[in-house]
mmCIF file of N, CA and C in Angstrom:
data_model
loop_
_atom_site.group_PDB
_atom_site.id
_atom_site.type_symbol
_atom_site.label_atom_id
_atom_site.label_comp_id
_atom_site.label_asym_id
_atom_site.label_seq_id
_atom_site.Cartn_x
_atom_site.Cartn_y
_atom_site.Cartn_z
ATOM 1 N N UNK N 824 114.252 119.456 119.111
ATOM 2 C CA UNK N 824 114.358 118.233 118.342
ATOM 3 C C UNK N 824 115.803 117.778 118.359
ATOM 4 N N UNK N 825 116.230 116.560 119.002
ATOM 5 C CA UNK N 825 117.478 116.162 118.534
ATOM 6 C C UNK N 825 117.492 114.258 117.806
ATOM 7 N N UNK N 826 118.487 114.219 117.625
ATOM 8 C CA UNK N 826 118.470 112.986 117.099
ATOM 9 C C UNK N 826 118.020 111.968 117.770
ATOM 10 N N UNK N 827 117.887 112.226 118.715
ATOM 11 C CA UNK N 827 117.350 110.838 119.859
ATOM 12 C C UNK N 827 116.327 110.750 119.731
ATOM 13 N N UNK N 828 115.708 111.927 119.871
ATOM 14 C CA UNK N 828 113.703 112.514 119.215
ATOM 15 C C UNK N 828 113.416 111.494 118.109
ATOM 16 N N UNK N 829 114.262 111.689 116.925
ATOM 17 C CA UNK N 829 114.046 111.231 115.716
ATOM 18 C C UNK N 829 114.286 109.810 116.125
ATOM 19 N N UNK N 830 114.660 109.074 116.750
ATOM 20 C CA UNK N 830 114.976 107.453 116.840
ATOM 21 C C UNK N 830 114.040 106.827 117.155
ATOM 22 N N UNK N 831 113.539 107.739 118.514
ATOM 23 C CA UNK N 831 112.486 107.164 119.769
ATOM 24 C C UNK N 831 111.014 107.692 118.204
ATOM 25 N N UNK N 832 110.840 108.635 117.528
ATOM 26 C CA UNK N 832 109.621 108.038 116.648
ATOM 27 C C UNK N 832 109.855 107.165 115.974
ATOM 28 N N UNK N 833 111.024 107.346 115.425
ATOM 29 C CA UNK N 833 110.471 105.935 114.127
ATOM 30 C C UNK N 833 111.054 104.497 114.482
ATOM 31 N N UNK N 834 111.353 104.485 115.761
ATOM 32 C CA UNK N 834 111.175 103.394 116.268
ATOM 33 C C UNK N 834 109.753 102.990 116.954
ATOM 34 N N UNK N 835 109.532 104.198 117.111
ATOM 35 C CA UNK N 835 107.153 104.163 118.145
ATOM 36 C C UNK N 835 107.256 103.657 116.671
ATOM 37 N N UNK N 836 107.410 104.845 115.251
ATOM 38 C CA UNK N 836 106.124 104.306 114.508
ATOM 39 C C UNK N 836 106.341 103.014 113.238
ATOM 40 N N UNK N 837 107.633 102.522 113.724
ATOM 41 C CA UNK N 837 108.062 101.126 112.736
ATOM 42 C C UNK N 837 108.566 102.409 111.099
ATOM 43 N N UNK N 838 107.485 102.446 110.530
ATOM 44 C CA UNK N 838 107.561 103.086 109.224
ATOM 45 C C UNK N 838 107.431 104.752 108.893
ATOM 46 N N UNK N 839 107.995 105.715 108.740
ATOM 47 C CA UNK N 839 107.973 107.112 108.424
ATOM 48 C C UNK N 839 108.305 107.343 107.127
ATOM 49 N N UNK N 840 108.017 108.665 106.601
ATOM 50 C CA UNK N 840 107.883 109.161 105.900
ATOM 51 C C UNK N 840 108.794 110.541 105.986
ATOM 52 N N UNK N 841 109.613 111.091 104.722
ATOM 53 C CA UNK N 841 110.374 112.318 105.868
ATOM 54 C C UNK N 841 109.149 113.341 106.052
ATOM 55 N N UNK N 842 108.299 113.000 105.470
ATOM 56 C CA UNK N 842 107.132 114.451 105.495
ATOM 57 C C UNK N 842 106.820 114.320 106.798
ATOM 58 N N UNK N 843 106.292 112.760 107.106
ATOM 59 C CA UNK N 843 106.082 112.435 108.753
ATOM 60 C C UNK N 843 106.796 113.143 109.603
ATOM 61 N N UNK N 844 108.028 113.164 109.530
ATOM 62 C CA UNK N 844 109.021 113.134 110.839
ATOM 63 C C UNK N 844 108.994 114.972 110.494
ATOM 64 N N UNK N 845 109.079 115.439 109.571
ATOM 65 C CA UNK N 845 108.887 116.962 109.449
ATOM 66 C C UNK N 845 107.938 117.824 110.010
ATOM 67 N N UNK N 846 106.875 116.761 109.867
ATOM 68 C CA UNK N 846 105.399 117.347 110.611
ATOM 69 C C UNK N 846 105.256 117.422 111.911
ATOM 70 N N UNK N 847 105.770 116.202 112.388
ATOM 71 C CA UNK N 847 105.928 115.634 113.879
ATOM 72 C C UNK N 847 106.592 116.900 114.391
ATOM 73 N N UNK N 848 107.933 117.098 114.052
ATOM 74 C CA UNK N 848 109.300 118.225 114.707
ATOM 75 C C UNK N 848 109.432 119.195 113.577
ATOM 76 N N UNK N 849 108.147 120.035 113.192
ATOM 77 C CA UNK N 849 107.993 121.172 112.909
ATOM 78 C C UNK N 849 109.537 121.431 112.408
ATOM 79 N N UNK N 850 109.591 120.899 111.531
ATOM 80 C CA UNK N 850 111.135 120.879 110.590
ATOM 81 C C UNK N 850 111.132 120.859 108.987
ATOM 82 N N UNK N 851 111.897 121.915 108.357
ATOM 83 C CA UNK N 851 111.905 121.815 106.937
ATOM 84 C C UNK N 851 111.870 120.487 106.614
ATOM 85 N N UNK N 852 111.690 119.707 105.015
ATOM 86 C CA UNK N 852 111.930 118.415 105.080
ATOM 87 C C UNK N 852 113.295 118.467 104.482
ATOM 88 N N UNK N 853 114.175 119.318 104.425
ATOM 89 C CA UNK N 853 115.654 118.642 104.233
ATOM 90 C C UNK N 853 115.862 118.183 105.502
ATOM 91 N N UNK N 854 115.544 119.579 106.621
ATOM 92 C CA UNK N 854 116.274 119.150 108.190
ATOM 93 C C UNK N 854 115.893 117.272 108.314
ATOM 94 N N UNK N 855 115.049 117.062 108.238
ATOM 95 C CA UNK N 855 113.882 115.733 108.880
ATOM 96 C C UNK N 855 115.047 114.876 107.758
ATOM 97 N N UNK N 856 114.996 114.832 106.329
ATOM 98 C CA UNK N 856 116.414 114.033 105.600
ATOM 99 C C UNK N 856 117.431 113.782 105.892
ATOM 100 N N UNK N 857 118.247 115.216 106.756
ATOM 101 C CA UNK N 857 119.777 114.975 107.307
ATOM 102 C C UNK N 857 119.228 113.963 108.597
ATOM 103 N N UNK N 858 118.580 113.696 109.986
ATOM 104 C CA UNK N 858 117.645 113.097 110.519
ATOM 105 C C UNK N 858 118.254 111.645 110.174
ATOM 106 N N UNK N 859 117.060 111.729 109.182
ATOM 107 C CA UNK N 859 117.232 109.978 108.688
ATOM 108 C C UNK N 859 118.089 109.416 108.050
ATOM 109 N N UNK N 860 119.324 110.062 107.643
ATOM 110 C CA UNK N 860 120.412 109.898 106.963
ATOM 111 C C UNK N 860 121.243 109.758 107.989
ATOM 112 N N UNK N 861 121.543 110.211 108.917
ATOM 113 C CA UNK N 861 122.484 109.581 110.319
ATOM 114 C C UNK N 861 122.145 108.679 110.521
ATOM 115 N N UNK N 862 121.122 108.374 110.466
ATOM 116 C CA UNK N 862 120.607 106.831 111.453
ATOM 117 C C UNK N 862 120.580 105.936 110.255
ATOM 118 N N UNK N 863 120.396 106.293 109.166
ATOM 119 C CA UNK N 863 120.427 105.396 107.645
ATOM 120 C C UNK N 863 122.160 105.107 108.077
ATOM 121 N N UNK N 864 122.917 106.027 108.033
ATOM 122 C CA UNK N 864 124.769 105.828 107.921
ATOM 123 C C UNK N 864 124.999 104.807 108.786
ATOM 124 N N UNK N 865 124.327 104.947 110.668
ATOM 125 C CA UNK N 865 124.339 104.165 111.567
ATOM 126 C C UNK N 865 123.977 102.230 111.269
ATOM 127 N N UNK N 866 123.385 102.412 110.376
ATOM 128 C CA UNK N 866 122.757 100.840 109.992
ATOM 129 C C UNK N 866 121.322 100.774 111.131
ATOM 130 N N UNK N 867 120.638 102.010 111.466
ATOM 131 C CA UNK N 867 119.483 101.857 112.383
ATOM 132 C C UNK N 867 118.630 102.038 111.328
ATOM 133 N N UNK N 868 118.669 102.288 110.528
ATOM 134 C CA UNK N 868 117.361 102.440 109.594
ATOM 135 C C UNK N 868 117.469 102.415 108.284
ATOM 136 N N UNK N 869 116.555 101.832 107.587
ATOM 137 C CA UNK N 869 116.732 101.518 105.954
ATOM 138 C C UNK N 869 115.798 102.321 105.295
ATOM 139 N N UNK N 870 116.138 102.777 104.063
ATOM 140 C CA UNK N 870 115.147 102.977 103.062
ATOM 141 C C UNK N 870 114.403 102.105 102.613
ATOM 142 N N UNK N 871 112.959 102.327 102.316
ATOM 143 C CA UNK N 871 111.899 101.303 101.507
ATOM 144 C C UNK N 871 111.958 101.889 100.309
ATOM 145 N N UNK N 872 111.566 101.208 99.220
ATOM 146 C CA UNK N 872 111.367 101.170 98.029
ATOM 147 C C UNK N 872 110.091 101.267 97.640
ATOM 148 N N UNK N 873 109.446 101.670 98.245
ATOM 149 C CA UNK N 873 107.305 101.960 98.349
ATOM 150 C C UNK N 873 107.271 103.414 98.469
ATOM 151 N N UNK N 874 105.886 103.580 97.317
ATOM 152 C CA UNK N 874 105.528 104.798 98.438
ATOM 153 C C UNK N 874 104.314 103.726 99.005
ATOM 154 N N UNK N 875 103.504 105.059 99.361
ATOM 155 C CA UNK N 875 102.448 104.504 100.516
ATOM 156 C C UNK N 875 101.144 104.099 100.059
ATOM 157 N N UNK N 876 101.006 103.583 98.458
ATOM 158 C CA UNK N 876 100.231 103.021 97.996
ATOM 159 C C UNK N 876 101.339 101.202 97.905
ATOM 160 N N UNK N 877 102.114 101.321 98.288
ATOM 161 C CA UNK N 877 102.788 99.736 98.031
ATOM 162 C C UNK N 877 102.891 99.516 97.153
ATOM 163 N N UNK N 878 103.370 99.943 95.888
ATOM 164 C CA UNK N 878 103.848 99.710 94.916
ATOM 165 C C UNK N 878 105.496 99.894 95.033
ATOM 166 N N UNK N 879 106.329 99.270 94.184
ATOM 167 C CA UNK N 879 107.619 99.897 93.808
ATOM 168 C C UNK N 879 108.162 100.280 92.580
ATOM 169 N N UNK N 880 108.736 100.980 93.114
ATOM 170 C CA UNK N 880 109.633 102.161 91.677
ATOM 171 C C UNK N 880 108.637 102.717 91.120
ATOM 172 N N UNK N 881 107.576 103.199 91.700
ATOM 173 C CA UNK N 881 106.412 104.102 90.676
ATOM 174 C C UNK N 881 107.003 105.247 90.299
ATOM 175 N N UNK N 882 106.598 106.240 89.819
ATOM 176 C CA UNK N 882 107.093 107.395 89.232
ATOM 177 C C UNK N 882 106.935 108.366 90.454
ATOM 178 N N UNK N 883 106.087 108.159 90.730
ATOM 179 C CA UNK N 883 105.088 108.789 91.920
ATOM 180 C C UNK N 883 106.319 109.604 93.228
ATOM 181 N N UNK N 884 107.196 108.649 93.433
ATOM 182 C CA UNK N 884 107.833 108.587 94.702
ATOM 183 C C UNK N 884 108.898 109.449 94.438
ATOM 184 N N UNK N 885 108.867 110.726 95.159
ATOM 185 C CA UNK N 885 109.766 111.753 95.559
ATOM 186 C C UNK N 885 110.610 111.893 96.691
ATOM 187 N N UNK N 886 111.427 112.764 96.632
ATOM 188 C CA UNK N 886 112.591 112.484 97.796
ATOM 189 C C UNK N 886 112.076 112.920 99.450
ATOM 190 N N UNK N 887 110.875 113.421 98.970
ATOM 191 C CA UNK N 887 110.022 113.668 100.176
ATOM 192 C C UNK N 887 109.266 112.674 100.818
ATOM 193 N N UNK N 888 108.945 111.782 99.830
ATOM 194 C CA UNK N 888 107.727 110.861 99.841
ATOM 195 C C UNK N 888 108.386 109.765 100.126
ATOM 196 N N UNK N 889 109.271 109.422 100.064
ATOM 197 C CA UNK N 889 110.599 108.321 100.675
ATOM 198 C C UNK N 889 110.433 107.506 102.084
ATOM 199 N N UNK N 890 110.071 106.044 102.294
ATOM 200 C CA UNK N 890 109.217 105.750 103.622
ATOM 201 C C UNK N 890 110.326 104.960 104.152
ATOM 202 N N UNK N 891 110.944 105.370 105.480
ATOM 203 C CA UNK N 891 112.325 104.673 106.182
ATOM 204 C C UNK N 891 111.324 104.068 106.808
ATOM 205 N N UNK N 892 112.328 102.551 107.391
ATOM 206 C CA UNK N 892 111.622 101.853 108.359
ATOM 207 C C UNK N 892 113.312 101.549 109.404
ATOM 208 N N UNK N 893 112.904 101.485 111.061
ATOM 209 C CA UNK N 893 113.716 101.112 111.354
ATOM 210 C C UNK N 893 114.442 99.374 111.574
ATOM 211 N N UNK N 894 115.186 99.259 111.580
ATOM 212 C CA UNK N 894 116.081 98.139 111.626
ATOM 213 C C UNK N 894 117.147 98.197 112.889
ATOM 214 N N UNK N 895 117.311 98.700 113.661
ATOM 215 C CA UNK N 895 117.948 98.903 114.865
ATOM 216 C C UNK N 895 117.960 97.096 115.357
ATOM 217 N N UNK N 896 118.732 96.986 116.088
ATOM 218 C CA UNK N 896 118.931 95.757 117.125
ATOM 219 C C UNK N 896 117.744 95.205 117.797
ATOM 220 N N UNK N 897 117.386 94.145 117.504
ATOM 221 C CA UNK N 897 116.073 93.981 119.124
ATOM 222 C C UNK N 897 116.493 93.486 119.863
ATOM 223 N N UNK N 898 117.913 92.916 120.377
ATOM 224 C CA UNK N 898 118.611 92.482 120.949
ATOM 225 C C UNK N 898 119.799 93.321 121.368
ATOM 226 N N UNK N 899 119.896 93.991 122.638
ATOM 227 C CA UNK N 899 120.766 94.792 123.155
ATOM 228 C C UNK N 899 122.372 94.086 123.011
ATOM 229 N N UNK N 900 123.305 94.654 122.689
ATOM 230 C CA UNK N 900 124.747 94.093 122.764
ATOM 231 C C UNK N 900 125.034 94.050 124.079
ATOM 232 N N UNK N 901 125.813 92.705 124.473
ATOM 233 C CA UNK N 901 125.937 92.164 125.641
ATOM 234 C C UNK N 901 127.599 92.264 126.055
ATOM 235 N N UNK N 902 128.097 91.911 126.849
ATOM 236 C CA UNK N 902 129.041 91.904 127.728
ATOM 237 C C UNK N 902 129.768 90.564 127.577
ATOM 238 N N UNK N 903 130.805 90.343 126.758
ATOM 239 C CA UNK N 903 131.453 88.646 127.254
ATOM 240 C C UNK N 903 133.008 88.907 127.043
ATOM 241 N N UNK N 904 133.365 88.966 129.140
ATOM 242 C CA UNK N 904 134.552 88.940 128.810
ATOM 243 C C UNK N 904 135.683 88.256 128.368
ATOM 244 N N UNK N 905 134.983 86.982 127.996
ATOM 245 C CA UNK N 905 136.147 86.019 126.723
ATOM 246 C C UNK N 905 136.985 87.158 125.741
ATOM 247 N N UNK N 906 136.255 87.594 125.292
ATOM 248 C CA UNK N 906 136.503 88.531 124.185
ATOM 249 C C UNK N 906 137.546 89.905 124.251
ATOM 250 N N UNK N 907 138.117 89.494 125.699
ATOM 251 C CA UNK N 907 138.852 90.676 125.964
ATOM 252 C C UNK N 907 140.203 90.026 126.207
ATOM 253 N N UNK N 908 141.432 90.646 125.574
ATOM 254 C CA UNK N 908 142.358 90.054 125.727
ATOM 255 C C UNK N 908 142.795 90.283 127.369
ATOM 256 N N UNK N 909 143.623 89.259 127.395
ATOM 257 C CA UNK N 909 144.500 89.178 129.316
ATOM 258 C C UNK N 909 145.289 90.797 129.162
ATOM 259 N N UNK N 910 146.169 90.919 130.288
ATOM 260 C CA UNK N 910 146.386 92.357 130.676
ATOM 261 C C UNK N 910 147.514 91.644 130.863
ATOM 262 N N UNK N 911 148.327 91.795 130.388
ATOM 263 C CA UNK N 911 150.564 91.555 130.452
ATOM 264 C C UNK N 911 150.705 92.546 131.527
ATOM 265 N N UNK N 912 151.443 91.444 132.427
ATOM 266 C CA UNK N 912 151.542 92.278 133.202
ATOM 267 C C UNK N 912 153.577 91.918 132.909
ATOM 268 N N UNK N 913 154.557 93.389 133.178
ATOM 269 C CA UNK N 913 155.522 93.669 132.965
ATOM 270 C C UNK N 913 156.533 93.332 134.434
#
């Protein structure tokens, strides 16, 4: 299991769960938390405020039960060399 593992699912599955991603890569659910917390730091993925009845802020919702969705780019970063300063030459 490495972090790339963890991207390429919850980018397949839009919405996870850390129990999901624990089950998937046979991983404690802290391991599957540290996981989604890199890519949460990265700005690739957000926390929801649901559990998986769609409600929010129920009582219900544990740090296990916590449903990330990704937010990654759908638009690859591009190349424009405007943006690069000239080269001084001495």
């Amino acid at each position: 299991m490495s972090l790339m593992a963890i991207r390429d699912y919850i980018k397949q599955r839009g919405q996870v769960s850390v129990i999901e991603v624990a089950i998937h890569f046979d991983l404690a659910p802290e391991t599957a938390q540290l996981g989604l917390d890199y890519w949460m730091k990265k700005g690739k993925v957000r926390l929801l405020n649901t559990c998986g009845s769609g409600c929010t802020g129920c009582s219900q919702v544990g740090a296990n039960n916590q449903t990330y969705e990704w937010c990654g780019r759908a638009i690859p970063l591009q190349f424009n060399p405007r943006r690069i300063a000239p080269v001084q030459r001495i």
